[in-house]
Coordinates of N, CA, C and O in Angstrom, one line a residue:
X167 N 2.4 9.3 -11.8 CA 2.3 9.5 -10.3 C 2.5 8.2 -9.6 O 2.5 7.1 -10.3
X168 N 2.7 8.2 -8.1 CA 2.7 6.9 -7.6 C 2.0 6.4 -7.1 O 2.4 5.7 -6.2
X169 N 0.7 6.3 -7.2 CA -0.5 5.8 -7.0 C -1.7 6.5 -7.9 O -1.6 7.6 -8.4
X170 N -2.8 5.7 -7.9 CA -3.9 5.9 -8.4 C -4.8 6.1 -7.7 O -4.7 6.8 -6.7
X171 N -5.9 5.7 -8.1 CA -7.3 6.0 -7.0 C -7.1 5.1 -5.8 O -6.8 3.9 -5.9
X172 N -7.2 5.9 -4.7 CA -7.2 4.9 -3.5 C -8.3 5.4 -2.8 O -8.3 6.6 -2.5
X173 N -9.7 4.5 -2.3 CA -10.8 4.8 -1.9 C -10.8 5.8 -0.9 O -10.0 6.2 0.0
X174 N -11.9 6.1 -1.2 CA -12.4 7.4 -0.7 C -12.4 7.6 0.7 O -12.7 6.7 1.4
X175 N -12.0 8.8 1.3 CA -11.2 8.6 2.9 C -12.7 9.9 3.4 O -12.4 10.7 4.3
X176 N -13.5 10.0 3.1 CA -14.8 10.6 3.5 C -14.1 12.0 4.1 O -14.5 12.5 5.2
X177 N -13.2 12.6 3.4 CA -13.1 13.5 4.2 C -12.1 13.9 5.0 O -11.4 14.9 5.2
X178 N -12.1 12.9 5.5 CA -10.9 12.4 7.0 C -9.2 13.6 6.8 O -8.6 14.3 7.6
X179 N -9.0 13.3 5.6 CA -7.3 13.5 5.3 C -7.1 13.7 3.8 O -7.2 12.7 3.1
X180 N -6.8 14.9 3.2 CA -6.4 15.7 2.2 C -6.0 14.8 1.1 O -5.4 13.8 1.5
X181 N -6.1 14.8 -0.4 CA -5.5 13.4 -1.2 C -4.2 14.1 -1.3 O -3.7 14.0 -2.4
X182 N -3.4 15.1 -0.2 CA -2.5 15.4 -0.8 C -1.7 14.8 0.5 O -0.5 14.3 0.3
X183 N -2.4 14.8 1.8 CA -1.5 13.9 2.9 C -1.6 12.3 2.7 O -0.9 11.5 3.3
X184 N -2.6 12.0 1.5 CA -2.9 10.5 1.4 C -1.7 10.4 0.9 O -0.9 9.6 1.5
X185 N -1.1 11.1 -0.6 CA -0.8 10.5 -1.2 C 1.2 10.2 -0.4 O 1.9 9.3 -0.4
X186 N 1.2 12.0 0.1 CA 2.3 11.8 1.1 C 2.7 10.9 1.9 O 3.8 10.7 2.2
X187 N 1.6 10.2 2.4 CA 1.5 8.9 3.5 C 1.8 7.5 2.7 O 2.6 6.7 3.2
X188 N 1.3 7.4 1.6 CA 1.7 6.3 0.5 C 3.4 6.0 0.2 O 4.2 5.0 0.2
X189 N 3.5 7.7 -0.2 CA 5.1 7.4 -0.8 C 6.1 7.3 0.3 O 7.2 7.0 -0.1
X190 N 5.8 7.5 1.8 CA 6.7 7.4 2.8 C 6.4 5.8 2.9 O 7.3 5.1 2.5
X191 N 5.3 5.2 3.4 CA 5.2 3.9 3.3 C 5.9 2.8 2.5 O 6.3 1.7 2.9
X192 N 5.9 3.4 0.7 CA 6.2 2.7 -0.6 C 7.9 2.4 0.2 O 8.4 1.3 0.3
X193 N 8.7 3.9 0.9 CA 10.0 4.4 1.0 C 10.1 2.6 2.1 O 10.7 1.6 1.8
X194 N 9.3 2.9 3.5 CA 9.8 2.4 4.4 C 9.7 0.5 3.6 O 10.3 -0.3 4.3
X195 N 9.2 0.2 2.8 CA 9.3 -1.1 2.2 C 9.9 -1.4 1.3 O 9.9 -2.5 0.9
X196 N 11.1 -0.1 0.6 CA 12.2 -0.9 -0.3 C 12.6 -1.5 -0.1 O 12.4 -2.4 -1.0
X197 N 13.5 -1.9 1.0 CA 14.2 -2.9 1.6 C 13.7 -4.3 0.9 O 14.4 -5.0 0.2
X198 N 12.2 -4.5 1.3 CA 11.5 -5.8 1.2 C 11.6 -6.1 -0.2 O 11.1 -7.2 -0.6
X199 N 12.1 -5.5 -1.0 CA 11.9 -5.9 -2.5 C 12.6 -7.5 -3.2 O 12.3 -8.2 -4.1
X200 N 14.0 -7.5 -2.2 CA 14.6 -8.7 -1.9 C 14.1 -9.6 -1.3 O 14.8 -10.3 -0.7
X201 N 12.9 -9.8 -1.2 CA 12.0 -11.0 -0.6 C 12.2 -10.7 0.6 O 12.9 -11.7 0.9
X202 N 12.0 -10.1 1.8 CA 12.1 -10.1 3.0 C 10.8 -9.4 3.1 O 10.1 -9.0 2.1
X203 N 10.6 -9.3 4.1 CA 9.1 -8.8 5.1 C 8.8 -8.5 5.9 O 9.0 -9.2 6.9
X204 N 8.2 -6.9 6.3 CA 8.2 -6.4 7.6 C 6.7 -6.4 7.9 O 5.7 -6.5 7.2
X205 N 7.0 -6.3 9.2 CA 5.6 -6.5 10.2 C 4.6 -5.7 10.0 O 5.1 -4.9 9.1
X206 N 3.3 -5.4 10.3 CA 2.8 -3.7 9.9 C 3.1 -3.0 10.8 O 3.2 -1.8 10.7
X207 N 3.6 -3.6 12.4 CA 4.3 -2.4 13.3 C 6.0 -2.0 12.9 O 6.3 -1.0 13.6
X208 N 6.7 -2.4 12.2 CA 8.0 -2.4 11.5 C 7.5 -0.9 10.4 O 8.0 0.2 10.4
X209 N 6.4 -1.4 9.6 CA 6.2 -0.9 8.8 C 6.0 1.1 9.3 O 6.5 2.1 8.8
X210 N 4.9 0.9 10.6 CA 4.4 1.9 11.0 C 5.8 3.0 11.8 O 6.1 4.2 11.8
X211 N 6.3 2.0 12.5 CA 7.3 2.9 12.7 C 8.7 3.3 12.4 O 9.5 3.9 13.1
X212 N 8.7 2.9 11.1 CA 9.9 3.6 9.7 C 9.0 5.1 9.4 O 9.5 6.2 9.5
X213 N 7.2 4.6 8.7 CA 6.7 5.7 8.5 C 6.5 6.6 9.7 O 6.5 7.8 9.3
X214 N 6.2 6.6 10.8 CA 6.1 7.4 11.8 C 6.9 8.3 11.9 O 6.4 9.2 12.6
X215 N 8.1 8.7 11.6 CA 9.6 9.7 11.6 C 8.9 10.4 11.2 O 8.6 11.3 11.8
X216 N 8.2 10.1 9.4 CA 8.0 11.3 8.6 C 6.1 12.2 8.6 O 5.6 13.3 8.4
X217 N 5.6 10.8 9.1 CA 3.9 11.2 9.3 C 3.8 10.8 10.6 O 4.3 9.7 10.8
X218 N 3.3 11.4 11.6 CA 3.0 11.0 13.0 C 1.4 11.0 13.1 O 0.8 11.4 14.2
X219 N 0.6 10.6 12.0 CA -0.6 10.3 12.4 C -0.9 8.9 11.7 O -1.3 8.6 10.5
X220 N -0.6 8.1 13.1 CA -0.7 6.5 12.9 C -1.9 6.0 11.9 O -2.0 5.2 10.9
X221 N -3.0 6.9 12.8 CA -4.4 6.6 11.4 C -3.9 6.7 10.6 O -3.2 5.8 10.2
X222 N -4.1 8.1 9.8 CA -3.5 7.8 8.0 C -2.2 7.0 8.1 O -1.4 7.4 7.2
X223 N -1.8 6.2 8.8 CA -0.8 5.4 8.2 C -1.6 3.9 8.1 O -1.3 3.2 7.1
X224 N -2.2 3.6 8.8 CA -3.1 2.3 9.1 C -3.8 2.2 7.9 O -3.7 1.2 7.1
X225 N -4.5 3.5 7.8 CA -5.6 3.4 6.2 C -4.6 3.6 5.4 O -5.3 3.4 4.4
X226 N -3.4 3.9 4.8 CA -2.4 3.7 3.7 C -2.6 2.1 3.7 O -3.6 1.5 3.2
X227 N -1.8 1.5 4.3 CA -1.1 0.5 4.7 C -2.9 -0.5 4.2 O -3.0 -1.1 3.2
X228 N -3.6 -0.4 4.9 CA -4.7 -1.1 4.6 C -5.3 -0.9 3.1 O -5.6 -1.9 2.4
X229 N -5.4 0.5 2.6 CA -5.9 0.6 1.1 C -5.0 0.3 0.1 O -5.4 0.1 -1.0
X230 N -3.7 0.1 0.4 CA -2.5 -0.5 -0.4 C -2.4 -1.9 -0.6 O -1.7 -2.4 -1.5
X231 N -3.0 -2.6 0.3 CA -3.3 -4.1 0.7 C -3.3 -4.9 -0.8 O -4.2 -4.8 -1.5
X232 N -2.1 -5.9 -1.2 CA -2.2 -6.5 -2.9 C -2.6 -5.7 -3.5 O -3.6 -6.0 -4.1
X233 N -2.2 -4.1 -3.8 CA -2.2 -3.4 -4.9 C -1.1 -2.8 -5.4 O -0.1 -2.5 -4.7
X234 N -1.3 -2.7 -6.8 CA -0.5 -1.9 -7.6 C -0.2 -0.2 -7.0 O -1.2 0.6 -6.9
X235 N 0.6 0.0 -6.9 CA 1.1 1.3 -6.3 C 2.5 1.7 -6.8 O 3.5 1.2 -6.3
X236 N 2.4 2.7 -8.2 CA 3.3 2.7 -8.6 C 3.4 1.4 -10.1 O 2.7 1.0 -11.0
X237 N 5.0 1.1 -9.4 CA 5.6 0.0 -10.3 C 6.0 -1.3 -9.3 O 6.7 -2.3 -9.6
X238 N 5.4 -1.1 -8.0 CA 5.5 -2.2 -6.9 C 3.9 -2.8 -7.1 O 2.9 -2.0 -7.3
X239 N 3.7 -4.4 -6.9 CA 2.6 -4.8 -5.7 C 2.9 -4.7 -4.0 O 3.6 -5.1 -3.1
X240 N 2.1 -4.2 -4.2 CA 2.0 -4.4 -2.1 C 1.7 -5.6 -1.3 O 0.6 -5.7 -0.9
X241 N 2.4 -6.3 -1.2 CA 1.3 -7.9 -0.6 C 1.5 -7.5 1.0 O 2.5 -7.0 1.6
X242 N 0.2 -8.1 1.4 CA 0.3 -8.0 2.7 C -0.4 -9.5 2.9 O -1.3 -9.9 2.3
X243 N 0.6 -10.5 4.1 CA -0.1 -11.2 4.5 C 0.0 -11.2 5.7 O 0.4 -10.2 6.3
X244 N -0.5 -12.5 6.4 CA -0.7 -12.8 7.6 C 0.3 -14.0 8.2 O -0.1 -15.1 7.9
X245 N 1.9 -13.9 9.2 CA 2.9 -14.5 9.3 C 2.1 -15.8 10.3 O 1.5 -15.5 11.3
X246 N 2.4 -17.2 9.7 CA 1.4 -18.2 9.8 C 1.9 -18.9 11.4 O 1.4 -19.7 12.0
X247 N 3.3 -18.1 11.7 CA 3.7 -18.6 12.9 C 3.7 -17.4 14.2 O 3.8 -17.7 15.4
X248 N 3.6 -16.4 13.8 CA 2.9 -15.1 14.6 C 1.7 -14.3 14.4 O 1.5 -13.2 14.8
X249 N 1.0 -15.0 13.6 CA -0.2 -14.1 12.9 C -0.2 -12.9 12.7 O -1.2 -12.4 12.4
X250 N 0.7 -12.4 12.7 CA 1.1 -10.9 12.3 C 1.1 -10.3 11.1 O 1.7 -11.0 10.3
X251 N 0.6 -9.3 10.7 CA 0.5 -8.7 9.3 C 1.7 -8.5 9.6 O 2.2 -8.2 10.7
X252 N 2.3 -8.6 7.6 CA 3.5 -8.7 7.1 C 3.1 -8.1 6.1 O 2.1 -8.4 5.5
X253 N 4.0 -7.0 5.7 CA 4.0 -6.6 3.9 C 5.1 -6.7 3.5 O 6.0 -6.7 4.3
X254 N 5.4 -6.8 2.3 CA 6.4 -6.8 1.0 C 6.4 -6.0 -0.1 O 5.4 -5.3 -0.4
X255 N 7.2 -5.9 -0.7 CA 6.9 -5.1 -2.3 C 7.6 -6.2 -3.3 O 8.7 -6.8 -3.1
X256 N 6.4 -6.3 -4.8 CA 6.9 -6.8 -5.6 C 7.7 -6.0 -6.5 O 7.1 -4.9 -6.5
X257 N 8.4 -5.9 -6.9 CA 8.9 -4.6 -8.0 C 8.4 -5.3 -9.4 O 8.7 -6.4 -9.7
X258 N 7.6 -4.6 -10.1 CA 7.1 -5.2 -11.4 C 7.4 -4.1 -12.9 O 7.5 -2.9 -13.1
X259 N 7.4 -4.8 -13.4 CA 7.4 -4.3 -14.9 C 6.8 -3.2 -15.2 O 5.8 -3.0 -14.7
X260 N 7.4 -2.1 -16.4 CA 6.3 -0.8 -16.4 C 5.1 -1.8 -17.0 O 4.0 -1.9 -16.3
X261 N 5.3 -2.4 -18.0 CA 4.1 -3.3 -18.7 C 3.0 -3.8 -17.8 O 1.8 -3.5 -17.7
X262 N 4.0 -4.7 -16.8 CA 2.7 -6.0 -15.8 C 2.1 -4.7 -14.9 O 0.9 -4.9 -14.5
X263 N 2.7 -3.4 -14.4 CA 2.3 -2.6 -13.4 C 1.2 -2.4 -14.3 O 0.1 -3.0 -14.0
X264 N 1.2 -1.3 -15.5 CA -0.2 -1.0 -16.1 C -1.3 -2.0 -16.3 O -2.4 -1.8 -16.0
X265 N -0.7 -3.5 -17.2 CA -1.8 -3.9 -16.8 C -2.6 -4.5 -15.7 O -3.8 -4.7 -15.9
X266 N -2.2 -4.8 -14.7 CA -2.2 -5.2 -13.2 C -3.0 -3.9 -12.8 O -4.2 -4.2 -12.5
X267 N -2.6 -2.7 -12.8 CA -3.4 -1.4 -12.5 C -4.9 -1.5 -12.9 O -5.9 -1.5 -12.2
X268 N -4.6 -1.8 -14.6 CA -5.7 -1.6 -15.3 C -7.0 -2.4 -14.9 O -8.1 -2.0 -14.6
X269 N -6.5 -3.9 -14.9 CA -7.1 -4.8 -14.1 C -7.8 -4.5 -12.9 O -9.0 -4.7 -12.7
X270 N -7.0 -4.1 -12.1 CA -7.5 -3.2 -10.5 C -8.8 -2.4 -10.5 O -9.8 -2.5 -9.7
X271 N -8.6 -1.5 -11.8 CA -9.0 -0.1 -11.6 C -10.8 -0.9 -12.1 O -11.8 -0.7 -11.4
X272 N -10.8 -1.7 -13.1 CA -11.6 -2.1 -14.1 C -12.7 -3.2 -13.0 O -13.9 -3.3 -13.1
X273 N -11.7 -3.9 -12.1 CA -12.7 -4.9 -10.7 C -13.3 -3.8 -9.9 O -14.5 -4.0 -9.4
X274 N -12.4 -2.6 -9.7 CA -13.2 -1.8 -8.6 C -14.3 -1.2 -9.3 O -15.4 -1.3 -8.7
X275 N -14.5 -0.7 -10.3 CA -15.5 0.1 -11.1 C -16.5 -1.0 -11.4 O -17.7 -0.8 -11.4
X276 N -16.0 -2.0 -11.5 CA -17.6 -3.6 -11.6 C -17.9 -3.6 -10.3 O -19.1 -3.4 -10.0
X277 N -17.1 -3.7 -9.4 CA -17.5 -3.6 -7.8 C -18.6 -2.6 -7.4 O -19.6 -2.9 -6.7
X278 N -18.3 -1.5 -8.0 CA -19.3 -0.3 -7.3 C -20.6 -0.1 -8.0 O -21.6 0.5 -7.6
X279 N -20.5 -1.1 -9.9 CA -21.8 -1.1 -10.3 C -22.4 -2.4 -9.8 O -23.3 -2.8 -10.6
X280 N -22.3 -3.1 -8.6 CA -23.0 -4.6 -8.9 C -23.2 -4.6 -7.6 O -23.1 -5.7 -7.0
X281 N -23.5 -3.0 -6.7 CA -23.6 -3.1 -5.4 C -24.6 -2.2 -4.7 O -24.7 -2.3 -3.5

């Protein structure tokens, strides 16, 4: 699948519109795989055509934040001359994706016992 666990949305939105909101997002950031970088308002309104509920795009976009999704990382930074969130996609290896995942999955599960 193209994503894994992505924290728990209390309810709010179905893991079947999450996951719909993810793969339109992953869509609207191909582009960036060539090292370029779109804004998070760039980002929001490529995905807006197909999901028109800006929330669940905010919380995609935020719970994807430097994660493995798929066989991409998601980097999001902050553009140091407009302070603007920026995301990208890394395209990575089936190998580095799983273990990069595995890694992921293994900090969040230490996270939730040491809290």
């Amino acid at each position: 699948g193209l994503i894994g666990k992505l924290p728990v949305t209390a309810g709010r939105w179905s893991e079947e519109r999450v996951k719909f909101a993810m793969e339109v997002c992953i869509a609207a950031l191909l582009p960036t795989k060539n090292g370029t970088v779109l804004t998070r308002q760039e980002v929001r309104d490529a995905a807006k055509q197909r999901v028109g509920d800006t929330g669940l795009l905010d919380y995609v976009l935020k719970a994807a934040s430097n994660q493995v999704i798929g066989r991409y990382l998601v980097h999001r930074d902050h553009s140091v001359e407009t302070k603007v969130l920026q995301y990208r996609l890394e395209e990575l290896s089936v190998r580095t994706a799983r273990i990069l995942f595995t890694n992921q999955v293994v900090a969040n599960v230490g996270a939730l016992t040491h809290t």
